Amino acid sequence: MTRTTTSLLLSTAVLAATIGNAGATEFSANVGVGAAHIQNHVKGEDDKNQIFPYAELQYGMVTLNPDGLGLTTSLTPTSALSFVLKLRESSFDESDNKVLSKLTKRDDTGELMVNWVQMTPWADVSAFVSTDLMDKHGGYELGFGVSRQIPMLGGVFIPQAGIQYQSEKLVDYYYGVSQGESSSTIGAYDGKGSMTANASLTHIYKLSGGWHTATAMAYNYLGEGISDSSIVERDGYWMGSVSVFYQF
């Protein structure tokens, strides 16, 4: 997985909601628990069913959430820029994946992401660039997304769609297979840059007081640069989560 499960809560929408508060000194927090199902896309990996804690803390310009540690500043009353230290997870767990046991370990890595969000009357638009800080994959990712908050059914629906480009070095590190790693069932593969895409729908419902529920479904398209790899089973995968959290 390239992002944590709780990212289904749509960090872009959360960032958009902080515009105008980025310079404030008040402390705010969302704390809760959720359950998620993630379809596998790498050979030898099982679908994942997870129970996860969720916490998002904000004090002034600083935010800590499952996406990482971020610093957000308002550019205008309707736009913001954030700098986020985040974790990119390995594409598979070599410790219990018998199908890919010959492959060398693909390490998690820390990345710096710069994310820009612009609120408009019709949607929130975002763009980001993320680069490796620990010299693991040595690549980068670019992305563009659109989301909208729609009051409906006693809560807020947040549809979101995005496209991304993962560089050749990034794809080759996590999905490439060298000649020495190849076998009769896993062929050698030189990773190439890949255009990926994702779409999601989240509904946030206020129960009472500070209590909320969040239900999310998302589909991630991997792009040919990733799906052509001999270790990849399918060209896209589904994720879903249900969470309960308290907003302080």
Coordinates of C-alpha atoms in Angstrom, one line a residue:
M1 CA 0.0 0.0 0.0
T2 CA 1.3 3.4 -0.8
R3 CA -0.9 5.2 1.7
T4 CA -2.4 4.4 5.0
T5 CA -5.9 3.1 5.3
T6 CA -7.2 6.0 7.2
S7 CA -6.3 8.3 4.3
L8 CA -9.8 7.2 3.1
L9 CA -11.0 10.1 5.4
L10 CA -9.7 12.3 2.6
S11 CA -6.9 14.5 3.9
T12 CA -7.5 16.9 1.0
A13 CA -10.9 17.7 2.3
V14 CA -9.5 18.0 5.9
L15 CA -6.8 20.4 4.6
A16 CA -9.5 22.5 2.8
A17 CA -11.4 22.7 6.0
T18 CA -8.4 24.2 7.8
I19 CA -8.0 27.1 5.3
G20 CA -8.6 30.3 7.3
N21 CA -7.6 28.5 10.6
A22 CA -4.0 27.9 9.6
G23 CA -2.7 30.8 11.6
A24 CA -5.0 30.3 14.6
T25 CA -3.6 29.2 18.0
E26 CA -6.5 27.0 19.0
F27 CA -6.0 23.3 19.5
S28 CA -8.4 20.9 17.8
A29 CA -8.5 17.1 17.5
N30 CA -10.4 14.3 15.9
V31 CA -10.0 10.9 17.7
G32 CA -11.7 7.6 16.9
V33 CA -11.6 4.1 15.6
G34 CA -12.5 2.4 12.3
A35 CA -12.6 -0.8 10.3
A36 CA -11.3 -1.1 6.8
H37 CA -11.2 -3.7 3.9
I38 CA -8.4 -3.3 1.3
Q39 CA -8.4 -5.5 -1.9
N40 CA -4.9 -6.9 -2.6
H41 CA -3.2 -6.1 -5.9
V42 CA 0.2 -7.8 -5.4
K43 CA 0.7 -11.5 -5.9
G44 CA 1.0 -13.4 -2.7
E45 CA -0.7 -10.7 -0.7
D46 CA -4.1 -11.3 1.0
D47 CA -7.0 -8.8 1.1
K48 CA -6.6 -6.8 4.3
N49 CA -9.2 -6.4 7.0
Q50 CA -8.0 -3.9 9.6
I51 CA -9.2 -2.3 12.8
F52 CA -7.4 1.0 13.2
P53 CA -7.2 3.9 15.6
Y54 CA -7.6 7.3 14.1
A55 CA -6.2 10.6 15.5
E56 CA -5.8 14.0 13.9
L57 CA -4.3 16.8 15.9
Q58 CA -4.0 20.4 14.9
Y59 CA -2.5 23.4 16.7
G60 CA -2.2 26.5 14.7
M61 CA -0.3 25.7 11.5
V62 CA 0.8 22.2 12.6
T63 CA -1.2 19.1 11.9
L64 CA -0.5 15.5 12.8
N65 CA -2.6 12.7 11.2
P66 CA -2.2 9.3 9.5
D67 CA -0.8 11.1 6.4
G68 CA 2.1 12.5 8.4
L69 CA 3.3 15.6 10.1
G70 CA 2.3 18.8 8.3
L71 CA 2.8 22.6 8.4
T72 CA 0.0 24.5 6.7
T73 CA -0.2 28.2 5.9
S74 CA -3.0 30.2 4.3
L75 CA -2.0 31.9 1.1
T76 CA -5.4 33.7 0.7
P77 CA -8.7 33.3 2.5
T78 CA -9.5 30.4 0.0
S79 CA -6.2 28.8 -0.6
A80 CA -3.5 27.1 1.5
L81 CA 0.0 25.5 1.1
S82 CA 1.2 22.6 3.2
F83 CA 4.5 20.8 3.8
V84 CA 4.0 17.2 5.0
L85 CA 6.5 14.6 6.2
K86 CA 4.9 11.3 5.3
L87 CA 5.5 7.6 5.1
R88 CA 5.3 5.6 1.8
E89 CA 4.7 2.0 2.6
S90 CA 6.3 -0.9 0.7
S91 CA 4.2 -2.6 -2.0
F92 CA 4.4 -6.0 -0.2
D93 CA 5.4 -7.6 3.0
E94 CA 8.4 -9.9 2.2
S95 CA 8.3 -11.5 5.6
D96 CA 5.1 -13.5 5.0
N97 CA 4.7 -13.4 1.2
K98 CA 5.8 -16.9 0.0
V99 CA 5.1 -16.1 -3.7
L100 CA 7.6 -13.2 -3.7
S101 CA 10.1 -14.8 -1.2
K102 CA 13.0 -14.4 -3.7
L103 CA 12.6 -10.7 -4.0
T104 CA 14.8 -8.4 -2.0
K105 CA 13.1 -6.2 0.6
R106 CA 11.4 -3.0 -0.6
D107 CA 11.7 -0.6 2.3
D108 CA 9.2 1.9 3.5
T109 CA 10.5 5.5 3.1
G110 CA 10.0 9.0 4.4
E111 CA 8.9 11.6 1.9
L112 CA 8.3 15.3 1.8
M113 CA 5.1 16.3 0.1
V114 CA 4.2 19.9 -0.8
N115 CA 0.4 20.2 -1.3
W116 CA -1.6 23.2 -2.5
V117 CA -5.4 23.5 -2.1
Q118 CA -7.7 26.1 -3.7
M119 CA -11.3 26.4 -2.7
T120 CA -13.7 27.6 -5.3
P121 CA -17.5 28.0 -5.3
W122 CA -17.9 24.6 -7.1
A123 CA -15.1 22.4 -5.8
D124 CA -11.8 22.2 -3.9
V125 CA -8.8 21.8 -6.2
S126 CA -5.5 20.4 -5.1
A127 CA -2.0 19.6 -6.5
F128 CA 1.0 18.0 -4.9
V129 CA 4.5 16.8 -5.4
S130 CA 6.2 14.2 -3.2
T131 CA 9.8 13.2 -3.2
D132 CA 12.0 10.6 -1.4
L133 CA 13.9 11.9 1.6
M134 CA 15.7 8.7 2.6
D135 CA 17.2 7.7 -0.8
K136 CA 15.2 4.5 -1.0
H137 CA 13.4 4.8 -4.4
G138 CA 15.0 8.1 -5.4
G139 CA 11.9 9.1 -7.3
Y140 CA 8.9 11.3 -7.0
E141 CA 5.1 11.5 -7.4
L142 CA 3.0 14.3 -8.8
G143 CA -0.8 14.6 -8.4
F144 CA -3.9 16.7 -9.1
G145 CA -7.3 16.3 -7.5
V146 CA -10.8 17.7 -7.3
S147 CA -13.2 17.3 -4.4
R148 CA -16.5 18.8 -3.3
Q149 CA -18.3 18.9 0.0
I150 CA -22.1 18.4 -0.5
P151 CA -24.5 18.7 2.5
M152 CA -26.9 15.8 2.2
L153 CA -28.8 13.2 4.3
G154 CA -28.0 14.9 7.5
G155 CA -24.3 15.0 6.8
V156 CA -21.7 15.8 4.2
F157 CA -20.9 13.8 1.1
I158 CA -17.4 14.3 -0.3
P159 CA -16.8 12.9 -3.8
Q160 CA -13.1 13.1 -4.9
A161 CA -11.2 12.2 -8.0
G162 CA -7.5 12.5 -8.8
I163 CA -4.7 11.6 -11.2
Q164 CA -1.1 11.1 -10.3
Y165 CA 2.2 10.3 -12.0
Q166 CA 4.7 8.0 -10.3
S167 CA 8.2 8.3 -11.6
E168 CA 10.2 5.5 -13.2
K169 CA 12.5 5.2 -10.2
L170 CA 9.6 5.0 -7.8
V171 CA 7.8 2.3 -9.8
D172 CA 10.9 0.3 -10.5
Y173 CA 11.9 0.2 -6.8
Y174 CA 8.5 -1.1 -5.6
Y175 CA 7.3 -3.1 -8.6
G176 CA 10.4 -3.9 -10.6
V177 CA 12.0 -7.4 -10.7
S178 CA 15.7 -7.9 -11.5
Q179 CA 17.0 -10.8 -13.5
G180 CA 18.5 -12.3 -10.3
E181 CA 15.1 -12.1 -8.6
S182 CA 13.1 -13.6 -11.5
S183 CA 11.8 -17.2 -11.6
S184 CA 9.6 -19.4 -13.7
T185 CA 6.5 -17.7 -12.3
I186 CA 7.8 -14.1 -11.7
G187 CA 9.4 -12.6 -14.8
A188 CA 12.0 -9.8 -14.8
Y189 CA 10.5 -6.4 -15.2
D190 CA 12.0 -2.9 -15.5
G191 CA 9.6 -0.5 -13.9
K192 CA 8.5 2.6 -15.9
G193 CA 6.7 5.8 -15.0
S194 CA 3.0 5.3 -14.5
M195 CA -0.1 7.5 -14.7
T196 CA -2.4 6.4 -11.8
A197 CA -5.9 7.6 -10.8
N198 CA -8.3 7.3 -8.0
A199 CA -11.9 8.1 -7.1
S200 CA -13.6 8.0 -3.7
L201 CA -16.8 8.9 -2.0
T202 CA -17.0 9.7 1.7
H203 CA -20.0 10.5 3.9
I204 CA -19.5 12.2 7.3
Y205 CA -22.5 12.2 9.6
K206 CA -22.8 14.1 12.9
L207 CA -24.4 11.8 15.5
S208 CA -24.6 14.0 18.6
G209 CA -22.3 16.5 20.4
G210 CA -18.9 16.0 18.9
W211 CA -19.5 12.4 17.7
H212 CA -19.3 11.7 14.0
T213 CA -19.3 8.7 11.6
A214 CA -17.3 8.5 8.4
T215 CA -18.0 6.0 5.7
A216 CA -15.7 5.8 2.6
M217 CA -15.3 3.8 -0.6
A218 CA -12.4 4.3 -3.0
Y219 CA -11.0 2.8 -6.2
N220 CA -7.4 3.1 -7.2
Y221 CA -6.2 2.5 -10.8
L222 CA -2.5 1.6 -10.9
G223 CA -1.7 2.5 -14.5
E224 CA 0.2 0.4 -17.0
G225 CA 3.6 1.1 -15.6
I226 CA 2.6 -0.7 -12.4
S227 CA 0.0 -3.2 -13.7
D228 CA 2.5 -4.6 -16.3
S229 CA 4.8 -5.7 -13.5
S230 CA 5.0 -9.5 -13.0
I231 CA 4.3 -9.2 -9.3
V232 CA 1.0 -7.3 -9.8
E233 CA -2.3 -9.2 -10.0
R234 CA -4.7 -6.5 -11.3
D235 CA -4.7 -3.0 -12.6
G236 CA -6.7 -1.5 -9.8
Y237 CA -8.1 -2.2 -6.3
W238 CA -11.0 -1.2 -4.0
M239 CA -10.9 0.1 -0.4
G240 CA -13.6 0.8 2.1
S241 CA -13.8 2.0 5.7
V242 CA -16.2 2.8 8.4
S243 CA -15.1 5.1 11.3
V244 CA -16.5 6.6 14.4
F245 CA -14.6 9.7 15.8
Y246 CA -15.0 12.5 18.3
Q247 CA -14.3 16.1 17.3
F248 CA -12.9 18.2 20.1

